[in-house]
Coordinates of C-alpha atoms and ligand atoms in Angstrom, one line a residue:
X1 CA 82.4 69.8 -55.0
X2 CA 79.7 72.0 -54.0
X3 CA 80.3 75.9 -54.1
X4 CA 77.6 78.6 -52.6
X5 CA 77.9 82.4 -53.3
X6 CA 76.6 83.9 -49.8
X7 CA 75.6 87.7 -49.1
X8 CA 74.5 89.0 -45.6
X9 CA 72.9 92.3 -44.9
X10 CA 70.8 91.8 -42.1
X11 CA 71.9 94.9 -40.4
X12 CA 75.5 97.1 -40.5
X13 CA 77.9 94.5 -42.2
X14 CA 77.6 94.4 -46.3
X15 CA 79.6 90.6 -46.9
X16 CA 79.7 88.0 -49.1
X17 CA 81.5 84.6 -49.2
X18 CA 82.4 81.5 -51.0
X19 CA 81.7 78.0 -49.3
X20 CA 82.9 74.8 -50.8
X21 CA 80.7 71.7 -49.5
X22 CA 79.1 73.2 -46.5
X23 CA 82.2 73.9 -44.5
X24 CA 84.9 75.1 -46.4
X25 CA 85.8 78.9 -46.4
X26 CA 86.8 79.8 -50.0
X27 CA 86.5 83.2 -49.1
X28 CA 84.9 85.7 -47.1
X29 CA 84.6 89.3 -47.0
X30 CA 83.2 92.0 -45.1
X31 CA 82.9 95.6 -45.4
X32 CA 81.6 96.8 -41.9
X33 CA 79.7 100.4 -41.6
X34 CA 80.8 101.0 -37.9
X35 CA 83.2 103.7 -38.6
X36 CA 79.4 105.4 -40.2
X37 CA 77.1 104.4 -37.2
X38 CA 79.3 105.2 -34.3
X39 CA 78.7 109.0 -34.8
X40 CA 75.4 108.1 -34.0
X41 CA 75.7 105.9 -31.2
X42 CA 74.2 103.0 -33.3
X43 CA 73.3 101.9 -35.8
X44 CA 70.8 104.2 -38.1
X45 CA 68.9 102.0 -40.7
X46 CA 68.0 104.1 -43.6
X47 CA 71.7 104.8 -44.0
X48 CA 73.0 101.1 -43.6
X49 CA 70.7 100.0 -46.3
X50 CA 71.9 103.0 -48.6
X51 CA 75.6 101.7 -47.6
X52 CA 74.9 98.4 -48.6
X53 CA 73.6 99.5 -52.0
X54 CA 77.0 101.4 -52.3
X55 CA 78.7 98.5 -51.1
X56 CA 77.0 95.0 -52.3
X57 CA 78.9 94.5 -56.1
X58 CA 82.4 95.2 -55.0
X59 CA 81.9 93.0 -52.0
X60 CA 80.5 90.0 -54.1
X61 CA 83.1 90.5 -56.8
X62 CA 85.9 90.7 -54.1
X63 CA 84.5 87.9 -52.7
X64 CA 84.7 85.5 -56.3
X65 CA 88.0 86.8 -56.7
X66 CA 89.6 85.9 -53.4
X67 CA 88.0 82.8 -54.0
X68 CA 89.2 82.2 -57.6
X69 CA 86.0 81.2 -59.0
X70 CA 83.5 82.5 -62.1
X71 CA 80.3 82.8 -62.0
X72 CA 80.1 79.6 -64.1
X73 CA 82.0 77.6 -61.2
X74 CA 78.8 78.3 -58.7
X75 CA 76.4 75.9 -57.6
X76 CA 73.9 78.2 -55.8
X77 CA 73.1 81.4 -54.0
X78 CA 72.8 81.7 -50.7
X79 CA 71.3 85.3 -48.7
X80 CA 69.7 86.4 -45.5
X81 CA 66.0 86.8 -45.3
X82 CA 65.9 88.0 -41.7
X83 CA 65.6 88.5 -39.2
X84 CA 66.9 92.0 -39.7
X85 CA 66.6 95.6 -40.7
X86 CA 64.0 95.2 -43.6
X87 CA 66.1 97.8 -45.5
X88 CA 69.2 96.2 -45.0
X89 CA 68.0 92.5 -45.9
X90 CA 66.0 93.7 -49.4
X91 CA 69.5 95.1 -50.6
X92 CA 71.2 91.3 -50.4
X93 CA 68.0 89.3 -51.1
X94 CA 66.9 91.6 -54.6
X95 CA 70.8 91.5 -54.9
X96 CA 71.2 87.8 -54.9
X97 CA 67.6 86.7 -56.5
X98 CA 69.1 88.8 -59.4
X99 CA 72.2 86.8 -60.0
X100 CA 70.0 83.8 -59.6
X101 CA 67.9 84.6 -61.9
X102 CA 70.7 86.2 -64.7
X103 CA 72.6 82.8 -63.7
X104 CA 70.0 79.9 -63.7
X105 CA 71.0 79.3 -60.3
X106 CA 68.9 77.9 -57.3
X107 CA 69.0 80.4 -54.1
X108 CA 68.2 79.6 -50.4
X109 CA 67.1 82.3 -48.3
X110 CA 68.4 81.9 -44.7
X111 CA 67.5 82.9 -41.6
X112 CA 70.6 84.8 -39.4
X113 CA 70.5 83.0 -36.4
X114 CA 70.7 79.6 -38.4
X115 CA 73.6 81.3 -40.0
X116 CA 75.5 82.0 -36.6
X117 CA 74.8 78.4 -35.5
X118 CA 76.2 77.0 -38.3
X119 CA 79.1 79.1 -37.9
X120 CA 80.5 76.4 -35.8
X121 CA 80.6 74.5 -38.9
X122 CA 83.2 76.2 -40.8
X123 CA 87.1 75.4 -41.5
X124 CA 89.4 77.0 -43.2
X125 CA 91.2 73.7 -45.2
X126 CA 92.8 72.1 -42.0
X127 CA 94.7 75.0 -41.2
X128 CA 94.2 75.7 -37.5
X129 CA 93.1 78.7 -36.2
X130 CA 94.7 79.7 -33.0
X131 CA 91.3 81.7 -32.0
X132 CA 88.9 78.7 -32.5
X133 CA 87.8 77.2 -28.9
X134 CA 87.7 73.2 -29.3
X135 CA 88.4 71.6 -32.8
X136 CA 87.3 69.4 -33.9
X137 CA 84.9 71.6 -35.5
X138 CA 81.0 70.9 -35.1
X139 CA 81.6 69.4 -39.2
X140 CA 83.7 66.7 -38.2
X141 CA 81.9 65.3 -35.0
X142 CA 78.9 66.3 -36.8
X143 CA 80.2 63.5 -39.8
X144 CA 81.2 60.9 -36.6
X145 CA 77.4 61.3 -35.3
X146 CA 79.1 63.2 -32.2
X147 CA 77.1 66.5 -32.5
X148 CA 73.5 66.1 -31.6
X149 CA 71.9 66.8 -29.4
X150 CA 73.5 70.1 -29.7
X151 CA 72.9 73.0 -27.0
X152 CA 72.9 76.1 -29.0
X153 CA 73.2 79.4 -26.9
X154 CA 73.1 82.5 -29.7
X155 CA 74.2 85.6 -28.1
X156 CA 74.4 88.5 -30.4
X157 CA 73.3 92.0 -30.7
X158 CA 69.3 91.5 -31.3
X159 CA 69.1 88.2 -30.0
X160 CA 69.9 85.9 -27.1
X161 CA 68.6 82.5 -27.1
X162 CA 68.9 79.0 -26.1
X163 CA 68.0 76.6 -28.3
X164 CA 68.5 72.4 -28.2
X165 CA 68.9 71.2 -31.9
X166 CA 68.2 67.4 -32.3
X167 CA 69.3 67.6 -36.0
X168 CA 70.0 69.3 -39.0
X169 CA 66.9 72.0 -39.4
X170 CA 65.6 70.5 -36.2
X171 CA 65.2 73.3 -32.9
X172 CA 63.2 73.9 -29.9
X173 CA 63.7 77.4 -28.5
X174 CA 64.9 76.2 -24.8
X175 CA 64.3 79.9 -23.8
X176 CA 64.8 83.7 -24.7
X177 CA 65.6 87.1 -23.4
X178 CA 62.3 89.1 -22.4
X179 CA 63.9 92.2 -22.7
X180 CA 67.6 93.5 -24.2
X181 CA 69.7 91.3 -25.7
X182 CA 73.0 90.3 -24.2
X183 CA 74.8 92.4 -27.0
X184 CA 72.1 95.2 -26.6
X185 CA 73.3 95.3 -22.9
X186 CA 77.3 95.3 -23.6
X187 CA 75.7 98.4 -26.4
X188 CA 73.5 100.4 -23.5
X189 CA 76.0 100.1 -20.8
X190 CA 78.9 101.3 -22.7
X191 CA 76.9 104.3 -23.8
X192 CA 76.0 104.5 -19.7
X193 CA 79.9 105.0 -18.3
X194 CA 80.8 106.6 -21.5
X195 CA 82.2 104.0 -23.6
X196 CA 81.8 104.1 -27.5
X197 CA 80.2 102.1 -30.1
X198 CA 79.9 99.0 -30.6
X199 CA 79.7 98.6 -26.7
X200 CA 80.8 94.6 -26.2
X201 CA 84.7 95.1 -27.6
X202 CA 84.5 98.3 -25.3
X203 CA 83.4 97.2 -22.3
X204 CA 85.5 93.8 -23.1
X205 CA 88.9 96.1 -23.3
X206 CA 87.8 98.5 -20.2
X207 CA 86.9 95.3 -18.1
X208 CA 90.8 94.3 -18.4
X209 CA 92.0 96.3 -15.9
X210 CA 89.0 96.3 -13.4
X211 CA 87.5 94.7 -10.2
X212 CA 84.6 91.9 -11.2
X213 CA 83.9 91.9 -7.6
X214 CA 83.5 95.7 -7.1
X215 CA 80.0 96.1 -7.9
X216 CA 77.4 93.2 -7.0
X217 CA 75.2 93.5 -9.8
X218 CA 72.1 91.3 -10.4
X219 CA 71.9 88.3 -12.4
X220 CA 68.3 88.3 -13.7
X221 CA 66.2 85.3 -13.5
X222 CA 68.3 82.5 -11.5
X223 CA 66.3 82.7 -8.6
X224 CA 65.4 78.9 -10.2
X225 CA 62.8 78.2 -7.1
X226 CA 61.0 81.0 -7.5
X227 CA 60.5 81.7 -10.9
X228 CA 61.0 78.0 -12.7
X229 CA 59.2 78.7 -16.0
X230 CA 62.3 81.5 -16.5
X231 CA 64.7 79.0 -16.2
X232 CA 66.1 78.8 -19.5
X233 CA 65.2 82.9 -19.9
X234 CA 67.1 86.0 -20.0
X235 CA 66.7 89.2 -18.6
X236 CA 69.4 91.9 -19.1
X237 CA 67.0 95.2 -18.1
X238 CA 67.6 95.3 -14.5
X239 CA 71.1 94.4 -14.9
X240 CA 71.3 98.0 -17.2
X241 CA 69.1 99.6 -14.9
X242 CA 71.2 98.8 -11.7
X243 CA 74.6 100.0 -13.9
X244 CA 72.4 103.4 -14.6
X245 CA 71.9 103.8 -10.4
X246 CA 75.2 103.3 -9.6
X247 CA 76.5 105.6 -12.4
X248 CA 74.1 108.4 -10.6
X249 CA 75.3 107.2 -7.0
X250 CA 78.8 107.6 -7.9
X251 CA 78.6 110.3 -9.7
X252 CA 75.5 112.3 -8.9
X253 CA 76.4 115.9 -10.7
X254 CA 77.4 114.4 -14.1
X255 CA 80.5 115.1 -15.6
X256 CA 82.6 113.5 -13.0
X257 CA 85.1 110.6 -13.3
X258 CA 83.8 107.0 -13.0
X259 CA 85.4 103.9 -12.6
X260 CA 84.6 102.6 -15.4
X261 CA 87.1 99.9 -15.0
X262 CA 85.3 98.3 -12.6
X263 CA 81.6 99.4 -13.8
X264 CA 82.8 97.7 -16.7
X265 CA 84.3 94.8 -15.5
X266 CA 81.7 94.1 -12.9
X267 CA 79.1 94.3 -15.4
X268 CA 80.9 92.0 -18.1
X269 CA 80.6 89.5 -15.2
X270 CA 77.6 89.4 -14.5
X271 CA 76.5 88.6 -18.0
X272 CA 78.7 86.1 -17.7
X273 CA 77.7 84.4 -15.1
X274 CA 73.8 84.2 -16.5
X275 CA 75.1 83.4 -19.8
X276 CA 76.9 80.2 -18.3
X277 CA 74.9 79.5 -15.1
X278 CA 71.8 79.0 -17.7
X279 CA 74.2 77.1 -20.3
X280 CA 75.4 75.1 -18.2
X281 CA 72.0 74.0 -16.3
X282 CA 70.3 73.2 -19.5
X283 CA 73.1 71.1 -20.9
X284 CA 72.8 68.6 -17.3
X285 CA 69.1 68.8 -17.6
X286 CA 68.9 67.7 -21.4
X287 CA 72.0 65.7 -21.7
X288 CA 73.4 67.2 -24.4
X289 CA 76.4 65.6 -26.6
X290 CA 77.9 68.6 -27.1
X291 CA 77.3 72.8 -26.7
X292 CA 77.8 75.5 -29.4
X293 CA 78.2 79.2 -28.7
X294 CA 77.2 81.9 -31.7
X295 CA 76.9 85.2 -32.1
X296 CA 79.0 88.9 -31.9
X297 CA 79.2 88.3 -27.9
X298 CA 80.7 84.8 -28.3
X299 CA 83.7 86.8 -28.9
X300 CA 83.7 88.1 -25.5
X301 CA 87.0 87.1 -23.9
X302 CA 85.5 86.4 -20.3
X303 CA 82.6 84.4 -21.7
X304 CA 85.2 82.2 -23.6
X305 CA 87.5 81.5 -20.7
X306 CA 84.4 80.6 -18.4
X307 CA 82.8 78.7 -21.1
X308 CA 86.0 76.5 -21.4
X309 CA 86.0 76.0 -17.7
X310 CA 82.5 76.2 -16.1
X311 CA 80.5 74.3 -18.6
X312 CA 79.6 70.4 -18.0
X313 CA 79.7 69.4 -21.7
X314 CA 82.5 70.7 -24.1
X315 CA 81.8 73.7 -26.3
X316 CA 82.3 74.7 -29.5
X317 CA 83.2 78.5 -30.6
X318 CA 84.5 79.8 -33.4
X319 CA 87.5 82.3 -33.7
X320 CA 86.6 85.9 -33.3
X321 CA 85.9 86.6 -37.0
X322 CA 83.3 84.0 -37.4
X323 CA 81.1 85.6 -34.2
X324 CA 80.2 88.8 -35.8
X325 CA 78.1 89.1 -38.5
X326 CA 79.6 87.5 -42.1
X327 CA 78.5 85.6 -45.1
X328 CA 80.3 82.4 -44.5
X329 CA 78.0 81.4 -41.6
X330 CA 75.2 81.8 -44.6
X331 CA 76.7 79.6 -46.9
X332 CA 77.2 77.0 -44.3
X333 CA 74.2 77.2 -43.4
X334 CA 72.9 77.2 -46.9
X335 CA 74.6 74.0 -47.7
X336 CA 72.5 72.2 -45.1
X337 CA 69.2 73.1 -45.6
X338 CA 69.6 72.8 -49.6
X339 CA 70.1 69.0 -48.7
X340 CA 66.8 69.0 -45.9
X341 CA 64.7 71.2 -48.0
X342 CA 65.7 72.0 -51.5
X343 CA 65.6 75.6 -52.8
X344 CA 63.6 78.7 -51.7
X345 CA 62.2 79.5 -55.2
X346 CA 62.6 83.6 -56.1
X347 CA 59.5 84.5 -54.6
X348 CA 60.5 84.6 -50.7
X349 CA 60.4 88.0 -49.2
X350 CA 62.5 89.6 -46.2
X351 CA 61.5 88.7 -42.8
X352 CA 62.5 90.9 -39.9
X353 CA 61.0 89.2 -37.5
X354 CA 61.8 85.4 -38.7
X355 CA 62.4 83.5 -35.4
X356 CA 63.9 80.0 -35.8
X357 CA 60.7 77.8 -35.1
X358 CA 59.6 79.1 -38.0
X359 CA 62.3 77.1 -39.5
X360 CA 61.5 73.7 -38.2
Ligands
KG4_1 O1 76.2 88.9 -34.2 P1 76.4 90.4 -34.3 O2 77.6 90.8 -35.1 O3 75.2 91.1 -34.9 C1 73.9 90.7 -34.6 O4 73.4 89.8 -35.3 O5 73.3 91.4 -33.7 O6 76.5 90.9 -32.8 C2 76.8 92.2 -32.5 C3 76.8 92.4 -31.0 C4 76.9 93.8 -30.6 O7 75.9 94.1 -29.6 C5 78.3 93.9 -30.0 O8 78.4 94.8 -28.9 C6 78.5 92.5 -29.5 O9 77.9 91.7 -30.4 N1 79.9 92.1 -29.3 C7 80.5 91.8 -28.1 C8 81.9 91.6 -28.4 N2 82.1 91.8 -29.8 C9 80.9 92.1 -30.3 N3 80.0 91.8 -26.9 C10 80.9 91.5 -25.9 N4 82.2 91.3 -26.1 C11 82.7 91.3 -27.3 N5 84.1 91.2 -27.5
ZN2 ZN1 74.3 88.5 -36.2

């Protein structure tokens, strides 16, 4: 039995977790600033990385305890090196190189999108969760050599990415966003029709009661004849853009009602439909065994339900708590590459700008 201590504090969320043998959640716990960023409308970096500094030892000790384990019990540390605010990452990486050092342990510095991915990986000891799309889990077809080639599509709140994963530690970037990511969007528009922070569980709960079909809005870079070197891309700018113009058309005095209903359920659509259009073309193209969908906007509702129904090749995605930012995903992911590529060593640095080719 294997057991990983893992901390994340890439950005907002100080967390720590215990994973037995790559896939097992032990425990995992998260103290999220949000209540301290939405008063700014986002999140501010210098005070998220003094948070974390505030928050980091009672997380990890709440995390050993909730797990039942010492300190003698572990078998390494796991942490994320980026990418990330710089602030926020040297508070779990100086955190976790110091109980590796004090402990004799090895520590793996991660990168957060691997994390997200390997997600997908995680149980919680046979117990089924009810929020988890498609069990068995990626661990289980993984050990029956059903999970590669793996489409990964990692929507989150700095990222949104397709990526095709031939094996553990193995990825081509399929294609990226060249502008906002599709979290960033679900954040921008629901500052736009005056929805709070974070914007994707907003617009999510305003969408409910509105009209998709209300508002054509465009869905960037599927015009595949035209623009074929985009077609595994993202673009989310002119979506926010034409959300901005009709805010101004509808409403061209300020401080009048909008429906935001339907803005925001016409909008949620839209991302949608790129999200799985692009998904969906790349998994026919490549012939993928199976698809995997990460990240804080995998817990969209709408993308869920489409992705269960509009998708050629079953998908994986985990319940809602695994989508948003946690340590568990670290210690999965941990697990893996310890087996690929052995230990980082305690002189890795942060990485804000890691990307994962620079991984493979
Ligand atoms: O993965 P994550 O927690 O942090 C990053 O690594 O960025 O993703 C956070 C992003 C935010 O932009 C948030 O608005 C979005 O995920 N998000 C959602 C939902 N829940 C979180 N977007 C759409 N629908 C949701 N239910
Ligand atoms: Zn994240």
């Amino acid at each position: 039995m294997t057991l990983i201590l893992a901390i994340e504090t890439s950005c907002d969320e100080t967390a720590a977790a215990v994973i037995q043998d790559g896939h097992l959640i032990r425990s995992n716990v998260v103290a999220s600033q949000i209540e301290i960023h939405r008063a700014y409308g986002g999140v501010f970096p210098e005070i998220a990385s003094r948070q974390h500094v505030f928050d980091i030892v009672p997380v990890v000790e709440a995390a050993l305890a909730d797990a039942e384990v010492n300190w003698a019990d572990l078998q390494a540390l796991a942490v994320t090196r980026g990418p990330g605010l710089a602030g926020s990452l040297l508070v779990g990486v100086n955190t976790a190189k110091a109980i590796a050092w004090a402990r004799g342990l090895p520590i793996v510095g991660v990168n957060h999108l691997e994390g997200h991915l390997y997600s997908n990986w995680l149980d919680e000891g046979g117990k089924i969760n009810p929020d988890a799309i498609l069990r068995p889990s990626l661990a289980e077809l993984d050990a029956a050599g059903e999970a590669f080639p793996l489409l990964v599509l990692v929507v989150s709140g700095g990222h949104t990415e397709l990526i095709i994963m031939r094996g553990h530690g193995q990825y081509e970037r399929l294609g990226a966003t060249l502008d906002d990511a599709a979290g960033e969007a679900f954040d921008k528009v629901a500052r736009l029709i005056g929805l709070g922070y974070p914007g994707g569980p907003a617009v999510q709960k305003a969408a409910e009661g509105g009209d998709p079909k209300r508002f054509d809005f465009p869905r960037g870079l599927t015009n595949y004849a035209n623009q074929p070197e985009h077609r595994y891309n993202f673009s989310f700018s002119g979506l926010k853009t034409a959300v901005l113009r009709q805010v101004r058309e509808l409403n061209p005095e300020g401080g009048g009602e909008l429906p935001v209903a339907d803005l925001a359920a016409s909008f949620q659509t839209a991302v949608v439909d790129v999200l799985i259009a692009k998904t969906a073309r790349a998994a026919s193209a490549l012939g993928v065994k199976r698809i995997c969908i990460c990240g804080g906007v995998a817990a969209n509702k709408a993308l869920r339900e489409a992705a269960q129904t509009r998708l050629p090749v079953p998908a994986s995605i985990p319940p809602f708590f695994l989508c948003t930012d946690n340590a568990a995903m670290i210690g999965a992911a941990a697990h893996h590459r310890l087996l690929t590529q052995g230990a980082s060593g305690l002189d890795f640095d942060v990485e804000p700008g890691l990307t994962l080719e620079m991984l493979a």
